PDB file of C-alpha atoms in Angstrom:
ATOM      1  CA  MET A   1     -33.968  14.917-105.562  1.00  0.00           C
ATOM      2  CA  PRO A   2     -32.313  18.331-106.067  1.00  0.00           C
ATOM      3  CA  LEU A   3     -28.788  18.325-104.625  1.00  0.00           C
ATOM      4  CA  GLY A   4     -28.470  22.120-104.026  1.00  0.00           C
ATOM      5  CA  ASP A   5     -25.076  23.411-103.007  1.00  0.00           C
ATOM      6  CA  ARG A   6     -22.287  20.875-103.336  1.00  0.00           C
ATOM      7  CA  ARG A   7     -19.327  20.855-100.974  1.00  0.00           C
ATOM      8  CA  PRO A   8     -16.764  18.235-102.004  1.00  0.00           C
ATOM      9  CA  GLY A   9     -15.021  16.211 -99.320  1.00  0.00           C
ATOM     10  CA  ILE A  10     -13.368  12.893 -98.590  1.00  0.00           C
ATOM     11  CA  ILE A  11     -13.969  10.041 -96.213  1.00  0.00           C
ATOM     12  CA  LEU A  12     -10.803   8.654 -94.577  1.00  0.00           C
ATOM     13  CA  PRO A  13     -10.139   4.961 -94.867  1.00  0.00           C
ATOM     14  CA  GLY A  14     -11.284   2.907 -91.859  1.00  0.00           C
ATOM     15  CA  GLY A  15      -7.854   1.698 -90.841  1.00  0.00           C
ATOM     16  CA  VAL A  16      -5.988   4.969 -90.662  1.00  0.00           C
ATOM     17  CA  ASP A  17      -3.988   5.883 -87.542  1.00  0.00           C
ATOM     18  CA  MET A  18      -3.761   9.423 -86.153  1.00  0.00           C
ATOM     19  CA  ALA A  19      -0.572  10.311 -88.066  1.00  0.00           C
ATOM     20  CA  LEU A  20      -2.063   9.200 -91.357  1.00  0.00           C
ATOM     21  CA  ALA A  21      -5.294  11.019 -90.606  1.00  0.00           C
ATOM     22  CA  GLN A  22      -3.330  14.188 -90.105  1.00  0.00           C
ATOM     23  CA  ARG A  23      -1.501  13.791 -93.410  1.00  0.00           C
ATOM     24  CA  LEU A  24      -4.557  12.836 -95.465  1.00  0.00           C
ATOM     25  CA  ALA A  25      -6.618  15.676 -94.016  1.00  0.00           C
ATOM     26  CA  GLN A  26      -3.853  18.118 -94.814  1.00  0.00           C
ATOM     27  CA  GLU A  27      -3.553  16.837 -98.382  1.00  0.00           C
ATOM     28  CA  ALA A  28      -7.313  16.993 -98.802  1.00  0.00           C
ATOM     29  CA  GLU A  29      -7.401  20.633 -97.725  1.00  0.00           C
ATOM     30  CA  ALA A  30      -4.542  21.494-100.065  1.00  0.00           C
ATOM     31  CA  ALA A  31      -6.407  19.748-102.947  1.00  0.00           C
ATOM     32  CA  GLY A  32      -9.498  21.891-102.416  1.00  0.00           C
ATOM     33  CA  ALA A  33     -11.744  19.573-100.328  1.00  0.00           C
ATOM     34  CA  GLU A  34     -14.126  21.354 -98.022  1.00  0.00           C
ATOM     35  CA  ALA A  35     -14.644  18.561 -95.533  1.00  0.00           C
ATOM     36  CA  VAL A  36     -12.944  15.441 -94.178  1.00  0.00           C
ATOM     37  CA  TRP A  37     -15.208  12.684 -92.778  1.00  0.00           C
ATOM     38  CA  ILE A  38     -14.130  10.126 -90.189  1.00  0.00           C
ATOM     39  CA  PRO A  39     -15.627   6.622 -90.007  1.00  0.00           C
ATOM     40  CA  ASP A  40     -16.084   4.594 -86.794  1.00  0.00           C
ATOM     41  CA  VAL A  41     -14.414   1.381 -87.990  1.00  0.00           C
ATOM     42  CA  ARG A  42     -11.121   0.478 -86.416  1.00  0.00           C
ATOM     43  CA  ARG A  43      -9.908   3.608 -84.540  1.00  0.00           C
ATOM     44  CA  GLU A  44     -11.572   6.012 -82.111  1.00  0.00           C
ATOM     45  CA  PRO A  45     -13.375   8.482 -84.359  1.00  0.00           C
ATOM     46  CA  TYR A  46     -13.121  11.474 -82.022  1.00  0.00           C
ATOM     47  CA  LEU A  47      -9.336  11.041 -81.682  1.00  0.00           C
ATOM     48  CA  LEU A  48      -9.020  10.767 -85.474  1.00  0.00           C
ATOM     49  CA  SER A  49     -11.173  13.901 -85.759  1.00  0.00           C
ATOM     50  CA  ALA A  50      -8.792  15.756 -83.428  1.00  0.00           C
ATOM     51  CA  ALA A  51      -5.871  14.600 -85.552  1.00  0.00           C
ATOM     52  CA  ALA A  52      -7.493  15.809 -88.775  1.00  0.00           C
ATOM     53  CA  LEU A  53      -8.444  19.128 -87.235  1.00  0.00           C
ATOM     54  CA  SER A  54      -4.948  19.669 -85.864  1.00  0.00           C
ATOM     55  CA  SER A  55      -3.391  19.519 -89.340  1.00  0.00           C
ATOM     56  CA  THR A  56      -5.922  21.702 -91.177  1.00  0.00           C
ATOM     57  CA  ALA A  57      -7.011  25.354 -90.887  1.00  0.00           C
ATOM     58  CA  LYS A  58     -10.249  25.862 -92.834  1.00  0.00           C
ATOM     59  CA  ILE A  59     -12.085  22.688 -93.734  1.00  0.00           C
ATOM     60  CA  ASP A  60     -14.781  20.984 -91.704  1.00  0.00           C
ATOM     61  CA  VAL A  61     -14.075  17.644 -90.038  1.00  0.00           C
ATOM     62  CA  GLY A  62     -16.879  15.337 -89.006  1.00  0.00           C
ATOM     63  CA  THR A  63     -17.702  11.787 -88.000  1.00  0.00           C
ATOM     64  CA  ASN A  64     -19.478   9.849 -90.755  1.00  0.00           C
ATOM     65  CA  VAL A  65     -20.599   8.324 -88.598  1.00  0.00           C
ATOM     66  CA  ALA A  66     -19.799   7.653 -84.943  1.00  0.00           C
ATOM     67  CA  VAL A  67     -21.797   4.760 -83.438  1.00  0.00           C
ATOM     68  CA  ALA A  68     -24.086   6.535 -80.972  1.00  0.00           C
ATOM     69  CA  PHE A  69     -25.045   3.740 -78.620  1.00  0.00           C
ATOM     70  CA  ALA A  70     -21.390   2.709 -78.100  1.00  0.00           C
ATOM     71  CA  ARG A  71     -20.975   5.859 -76.012  1.00  0.00           C
ATOM     72  CA  SER A  72     -23.247   7.686 -73.553  1.00  0.00           C
ATOM     73  CA  PRO A  73     -24.866  10.919 -74.846  1.00  0.00           C
ATOM     74  CA  ALA A  74     -22.804  12.908 -72.288  1.00  0.00           C
ATOM     75  CA  LEU A  75     -19.529  11.422 -73.449  1.00  0.00           C
ATOM     76  CA  THR A  76     -20.437  12.145 -77.072  1.00  0.00           C
ATOM     77  CA  ALA A  77     -21.597  15.688 -76.255  1.00  0.00           C
ATOM     78  CA  GLN A  78     -18.395  16.491 -74.368  1.00  0.00           C
ATOM     79  CA  ALA A  79     -16.156  15.225 -77.179  1.00  0.00           C
ATOM     80  CA  ALA A  80     -18.104  17.082 -79.881  1.00  0.00           C
ATOM     81  CA  TRP A  81     -18.308  20.288 -77.748  1.00  0.00           C
ATOM     82  CA  ASP A  82     -14.574  20.392 -77.078  1.00  0.00           C
ATOM     83  CA  LEU A  83     -13.572  19.492 -80.674  1.00  0.00           C
ATOM     84  CA  ASN A  84     -15.832  22.200 -82.088  1.00  0.00           C
ATOM     85  CA  HIS A  85     -14.521  24.882 -79.774  1.00  0.00           C
ATOM     86  CA  TRP A  86     -10.880  23.893 -80.225  1.00  0.00           C
ATOM     87  CA  SER A  87     -11.214  24.003 -83.986  1.00  0.00           C
ATOM     88  CA  GLY A  88     -13.050  27.304 -84.161  1.00  0.00           C
ATOM     89  CA  GLY A  89     -16.378  25.726 -85.141  1.00  0.00           C
ATOM     90  CA  ARG A  90     -15.165  23.231 -87.733  1.00  0.00           C
ATOM     91  CA  PHE A  91     -16.457  19.967 -86.236  1.00  0.00           C
ATOM     92  CA  ILE A  92     -19.611  18.181 -87.326  1.00  0.00           C
ATOM     93  CA  LEU A  93     -21.058  15.429 -85.139  1.00  0.00           C
ATOM     94  CA  GLY A  94     -22.369  12.597 -87.306  1.00  0.00           C
ATOM     95  CA  LEU A  95     -24.224   9.809 -85.491  1.00  0.00           C
ATOM     96  CA  GLY A  96     -25.669   6.493 -86.484  1.00  0.00           C
ATOM     97  CA  SER A  97     -27.429   3.657 -84.681  1.00  0.00           C
ATOM     98  CA  GLN A  98     -25.502   0.785 -86.389  1.00  0.00           C
ATOM     99  CA  VAL A  99     -26.947  -2.661 -87.021  1.00  0.00           C
ATOM    100  CA  LYS A 100     -27.863  -5.055 -84.196  1.00  0.00           C
ATOM    101  CA  GLY A 101     -25.043  -7.524 -84.784  1.00  0.00           C
ATOM    102  CA  THR A 102     -22.297  -4.898 -84.752  1.00  0.00           C
ATOM    103  CA  LEU A 103     -23.661  -3.266 -81.613  1.00  0.00           C
ATOM    104  CA  GLU A 104     -23.724  -6.580 -79.752  1.00  0.00           C
ATOM    105  CA  ARG A 105     -20.491  -8.157 -81.054  1.00  0.00           C
ATOM    106  CA  ARG A 106     -18.247  -5.158 -81.293  1.00  0.00           C
ATOM    107  CA  PHE A 107     -19.483  -2.979 -78.429  1.00  0.00           C
ATOM    108  CA  GLY A 108     -21.398  -5.335 -76.156  1.00  0.00           C
ATOM    109  CA  VAL A 109     -24.507  -3.125 -76.111  1.00  0.00           C
ATOM    110  CA  SER A 110     -28.022  -3.515 -77.444  1.00  0.00           C
ATOM    111  CA  ALA A 111     -30.707  -1.179 -78.694  1.00  0.00           C
ATOM    112  CA  ALA A 112     -34.178  -2.727 -78.836  1.00  0.00           C
ATOM    113  CA  HIS A 113     -35.740   0.411 -80.339  1.00  0.00           C
ATOM    114  CA  PRO A 114     -32.974   2.205 -82.228  1.00  0.00           C
ATOM    115  CA  GLY A 115     -35.124   4.883 -83.849  1.00  0.00           C
ATOM    116  CA  PRO A 116     -36.777   6.302 -80.704  1.00  0.00           C
ATOM    117  CA  MET A 117     -33.494   5.794 -78.780  1.00  0.00           C
ATOM    118  CA  LEU A 118     -31.520   7.816 -81.336  1.00  0.00           C
ATOM    119  CA  ARG A 119     -34.101  10.630 -81.225  1.00  0.00           C
ATOM    120  CA  ASP A 120     -33.792  10.702 -77.442  1.00  0.00           C
ATOM    121  CA  TYR A 121     -29.986  10.435 -77.715  1.00  0.00           C
ATOM    122  CA  VAL A 122     -29.798  13.559 -79.884  1.00  0.00           C
ATOM    123  CA  SER A 123     -32.089  15.455 -77.488  1.00  0.00           C
ATOM    124  CA  ALA A 124     -29.788  14.435 -74.632  1.00  0.00           C
ATOM    125  CA  VAL A 125     -26.692  15.595 -76.508  1.00  0.00           C
ATOM    126  CA  ARG A 126     -28.330  18.953 -77.267  1.00  0.00           C
ATOM    127  CA  ALA A 127     -29.357  19.276 -73.593  1.00  0.00           C
ATOM    128  CA  CYS A 128     -25.723  18.713 -72.614  1.00  0.00           C
ATOM    129  CA  PHE A 129     -24.633  21.444 -75.074  1.00  0.00           C
ATOM    130  CA  ALA A 130     -27.071  23.824 -73.441  1.00  0.00           C
ATOM    131  CA  ALA A 131     -25.883  22.842 -69.994  1.00  0.00           C
ATOM    132  CA  TYR A 132     -22.229  23.421 -70.980  1.00  0.00           C
ATOM    133  CA  ARG A 133     -23.176  26.859 -72.351  1.00  0.00           C
ATOM    134  CA  GLU A 134     -25.220  27.902 -69.300  1.00  0.00           C
ATOM    135  CA  GLY A 135     -23.159  26.182 -66.632  1.00  0.00           C
ATOM    136  CA  ARG A 136     -26.102  24.096 -65.372  1.00  0.00           C
ATOM    137  CA  GLY A 137     -28.830  21.825 -66.594  1.00  0.00           C
ATOM    138  CA  SER A 138     -30.105  18.277 -66.787  1.00  0.00           C
ATOM    139  CA  TYR A 139     -31.953  15.930 -69.098  1.00  0.00           C
ATOM    140  CA  SER A 140     -34.679  13.373 -68.537  1.00  0.00           C
ATOM    141  CA  GLY A 141     -35.923  11.463 -71.529  1.00  0.00           C
ATOM    142  CA  GLU A 142     -37.548   8.181 -72.354  1.00  0.00           C
ATOM    143  CA  HIS A 143     -34.242   6.325 -72.649  1.00  0.00           C
ATOM    144  CA  PHE A 144     -31.573   8.608 -71.164  1.00  0.00           C
ATOM    145  CA  GLN A 145     -31.330  10.602 -67.963  1.00  0.00           C
ATOM    146  CA  ILE A 146     -28.428  12.949 -67.180  1.00  0.00           C
ATOM    147  CA  THR A 147     -28.814  14.802 -63.920  1.00  0.00           C
ATOM    148  CA  GLN A 148     -25.417  16.555 -63.730  1.00  0.00           C
ATOM    149  CA  PRO A 149     -23.831  17.081 -67.165  1.00  0.00           C
ATOM    150  CA  VAL A 150     -21.776  19.991 -65.768  1.00  0.00           C
ATOM    151  CA  PHE A 151     -19.538  18.334 -63.199  1.00  0.00           C
ATOM    152  CA  MET A 152     -17.169  21.249 -62.626  1.00  0.00           C
ATOM    153  CA  PRO A 153     -18.648  24.753 -62.107  1.00  0.00           C
ATOM    154  CA  GLY A 154     -18.299  27.086 -65.061  1.00  0.00           C
ATOM    155  CA  ALA A 155     -20.124  28.096 -68.258  1.00  0.00           C
ATOM    156  CA  ASP A 156     -18.814  28.019 -71.841  1.00  0.00           C
ATOM    157  CA  SER A 157     -21.235  30.806 -72.777  1.00  0.00           C
ATOM    158  CA  SER A 158     -19.654  31.865 -76.053  1.00  0.00           C
ATOM    159  CA  TRP A 159     -18.778  28.426 -77.448  1.00  0.00           C
ATOM    160  CA  PRO A 160     -20.365  27.398 -80.753  1.00  0.00           C
ATOM    161  CA  GLU A 161     -22.712  24.382 -80.882  1.00  0.00           C
ATOM    162  CA  PRO A 162     -21.651  21.592 -83.293  1.00  0.00           C
ATOM    163  CA  PRO A 163     -24.183  20.614 -85.960  1.00  0.00           C
ATOM    164  CA  ILE A 164     -25.529  17.084 -85.671  1.00  0.00           C
ATOM    165  CA  TYR A 165     -26.045  14.738 -88.618  1.00  0.00           C
ATOM    166  CA  ILE A 166     -27.909  11.423 -88.430  1.00  0.00           C
ATOM    167  CA  ALA A 167     -27.284   8.474 -90.708  1.00  0.00           C
ATOM    168  CA  GLY A 168     -30.125   6.239 -91.829  1.00  0.00           C
ATOM    169  CA  VAL A 169     -31.226   3.679 -94.378  1.00  0.00           C
ATOM    170  CA  ASN A 170     -34.900   2.936 -93.563  1.00  0.00           C
ATOM    171  CA  PRO A 171     -37.709   5.522 -93.668  1.00  0.00           C
ATOM    172  CA  GLU A 172     -38.159   5.546 -89.890  1.00  0.00           C
ATOM    173  CA  MET A 173     -34.589   6.646 -89.123  1.00  0.00           C
ATOM    174  CA  THR A 174     -34.589   9.046 -92.062  1.00  0.00           C
ATOM    175  CA  SER A 175     -37.792  10.685 -90.806  1.00  0.00           C
ATOM    176  CA  ILE A 176     -36.228  11.046 -87.355  1.00  0.00           C
ATOM    177  CA  ALA A 177     -33.266  12.781 -89.011  1.00  0.00           C
ATOM    178  CA  GLY A 178     -35.759  15.177 -90.595  1.00  0.00           C
ATOM    179  CA  GLU A 179     -37.278  15.868 -87.205  1.00  0.00           C
ATOM    180  CA  CYS A 180     -34.172  16.643 -85.171  1.00  0.00           C
ATOM    181  CA  ALA A 181     -30.912  16.682 -87.162  1.00  0.00           C
ATOM    182  CA  ASP A 182     -29.012  19.474 -88.944  1.00  0.00           C
ATOM    183  CA  GLY A 183     -28.041  17.021 -91.692  1.00  0.00           C
ATOM    184  CA  PHE A 184     -28.684  13.527 -92.990  1.00  0.00           C
ATOM    185  CA  ALA A 185     -25.782  11.189 -93.830  1.00  0.00           C
ATOM    186  CA  ALA A 186     -26.887   8.946 -96.734  1.00  0.00           C
ATOM    187  CA  HIS A 187     -25.371   5.485 -97.043  1.00  0.00           C
ATOM    188  CA  MET A 188     -22.779   5.199 -99.768  1.00  0.00           C
ATOM    189  CA  PHE A 189     -24.752   2.451-101.576  1.00  0.00           C
ATOM    190  CA  LEU A 190     -27.964   4.370-101.884  1.00  0.00           C
ATOM    191  CA  THR A 191     -29.175   4.664-105.497  1.00  0.00           C
ATOM    192  CA  GLU A 192     -30.585   7.825-107.000  1.00  0.00           C
ATOM    193  CA  ARG A 193     -33.963   6.114-107.183  1.00  0.00           C
ATOM    194  CA  TYR A 194     -33.855   5.212-103.478  1.00  0.00           C
ATOM    195  CA  LEU A 195     -32.886   8.751-102.601  1.00  0.00           C
ATOM    196  CA  GLU A 196     -35.777  10.200-104.556  1.00  0.00           C
ATOM    197  CA  GLU A 197     -38.477   7.627-103.658  1.00  0.00           C
ATOM    198  CA  VAL A 198     -37.606   6.858-100.028  1.00  0.00           C
ATOM    199  CA  ILE A 199     -35.115   9.210 -98.438  1.00  0.00           C
ATOM    200  CA  ASP A 200     -36.336  12.564 -99.687  1.00  0.00           C
ATOM    201  CA  PRO A 201     -40.024  11.978 -98.773  1.00  0.00           C
ATOM    202  CA  ALA A 202     -39.080  10.604 -95.351  1.00  0.00           C
ATOM    203  CA  LEU A 203     -36.824  13.579 -94.594  1.00  0.00           C
ATOM    204  CA  ALA A 204     -39.553  15.970 -95.709  1.00  0.00           C
ATOM    205  CA  ALA A 205     -42.153  14.187 -93.577  1.00  0.00           C
ATOM    206  CA  GLY A 206     -39.967  14.326 -90.482  1.00  0.00           C
ATOM    207  CA  ALA A 207     -39.145  17.981 -90.998  1.00  0.00           C
ATOM    208  CA  ALA A 208     -42.806  18.853 -91.516  1.00  0.00           C
ATOM    209  CA  LYS A 209     -43.771  16.976 -88.365  1.00  0.00           C
ATOM    210  CA  ALA A 210     -41.323  19.104 -86.357  1.00  0.00           C
ATOM    211  CA  GLY A 211     -42.148  22.310 -88.261  1.00  0.00           C
ATOM    212  CA  ARG A 212     -38.578  22.887 -89.377  1.00  0.00           C
ATOM    213  CA  PRO A 213     -36.689  23.012 -92.716  1.00  0.00           C
ATOM    214  CA  LYS A 214     -35.565  19.775 -94.315  1.00  0.00           C
ATOM    215  CA  PRO A 215     -31.927  19.100 -93.292  1.00  0.00           C
ATOM    216  CA  ALA A 216     -28.955  19.035 -95.628  1.00  0.00           C
ATOM    217  CA  VAL A 217     -28.001  15.712 -97.182  1.00  0.00           C
ATOM    218  CA  LEU A 218     -24.469  14.286 -97.130  1.00  0.00           C
ATOM    219  CA  ILE A 219     -23.985  11.945-100.098  1.00  0.00           C
ATOM    220  CA  SER A 220     -21.017   9.530-100.138  1.00  0.00           C
ATOM    221  CA  LEU A 221     -19.653   7.739-103.172  1.00  0.00           C
ATOM    222  CA  LEU A 222     -17.609   4.585-103.015  1.00  0.00           C
ATOM    223  CA  VAL A 223     -14.612   4.686-105.349  1.00  0.00           C
ATOM    224  CA  ALA A 224     -12.549   1.613-106.202  1.00  0.00           C
ATOM    225  CA  PRO A 225      -9.888   0.830-108.862  1.00  0.00           C
ATOM    226  CA  SER A 226     -11.768  -2.312-110.051  1.00  0.00           C
ATOM    227  CA  ARG A 227     -15.180  -3.970-109.924  1.00  0.00           C
ATOM    228  CA  ASP A 228     -13.689  -6.917-108.022  1.00  0.00           C
ATOM    229  CA  MET A 229     -12.399  -4.657-105.256  1.00  0.00           C
ATOM    230  CA  LEU A 230     -15.757  -2.855-105.166  1.00  0.00           C
ATOM    231  CA  ALA A 231     -17.505  -6.212-104.772  1.00  0.00           C
ATOM    232  CA  ARG A 232     -15.282  -7.091-101.852  1.00  0.00           C
ATOM    233  CA  GLN A 233     -16.065  -3.793-100.207  1.00  0.00           C
ATOM    234  CA  MET A 234     -19.785  -4.406-100.578  1.00  0.00           C
ATOM    235  CA  THR A 235     -19.736  -7.856 -99.002  1.00  0.00           C
ATOM    236  CA  ALA A 236     -19.298  -6.258 -95.595  1.00  0.00           C
ATOM    237  CA  TYR A 237     -22.785  -4.817 -95.987  1.00  0.00           C
ATOM    238  CA  ALA A 238     -24.537  -8.064 -96.938  1.00  0.00           C
ATOM    239  CA  VAL A 239     -26.697  -8.003 -93.845  1.00  0.00           C
ATOM    240  CA  PRO A 240     -30.469  -7.538 -93.534  1.00  0.00           C
ATOM    241  CA  GLY A 241     -30.199  -3.928 -92.381  1.00  0.00           C
ATOM    242  CA  TYR A 242     -28.643  -2.812 -95.649  1.00  0.00           C
ATOM    243  CA  ARG A 243     -30.389  -5.197 -98.042  1.00  0.00           C
ATOM    244  CA  ARG A 244     -33.012  -2.708 -99.123  1.00  0.00           C
ATOM    245  CA  VAL A 245     -30.408  -0.409-100.662  1.00  0.00           C
ATOM    246  CA  LEU A 246     -28.111  -2.938-102.354  1.00  0.00           C
TER     247      LEU A 246
END
């Protein structure tokens, strides 16, 4: 799988607070990183994104990835829209469906059909962006309906639209990313073989179905000072949803 242009960045640790996110993002920019990525683990990822954006001037900041179904499409759209405008177009909205157990235990929500739901979710977010830009609009999809995304009159006609990345592991979600996303966030445990034999063909198939170019791919690498620490990191992913890539 050809990697194309490479833009180095870092993923912040899951337990950082806003002050540490500011400092690490600033240090990353000074060291030459071109992006800082925010996980949705312990803290609110959009607040952490705001912190990282506030202490930097040039690099992109994005969620890698925010759990989509934990928040309504309108809430996600508003956060991404405002962050991108406030930062001068430096925010990237990365979304993922998350596994069933985490959705239910951590967020108290369920998603019986995560693939079609995420496709509809992204369409709803983009419809909200269009409504914010035009000052009016609505969305009616299979899973989400938003009749009044613009609650206060006014149009943000010149505001830039944030790019949307989708995370995935299985071919179905990867194909959906090819259909509707600006980028695909690959799981950090994906092997080169899995990328070449599963991810790349699924992305290409989804893009061809929608008649659009194949999206960019964000590849993450897990770095640890020892194999023991790496093994401890990997135990968190010993669930059926990730088994195919381990």
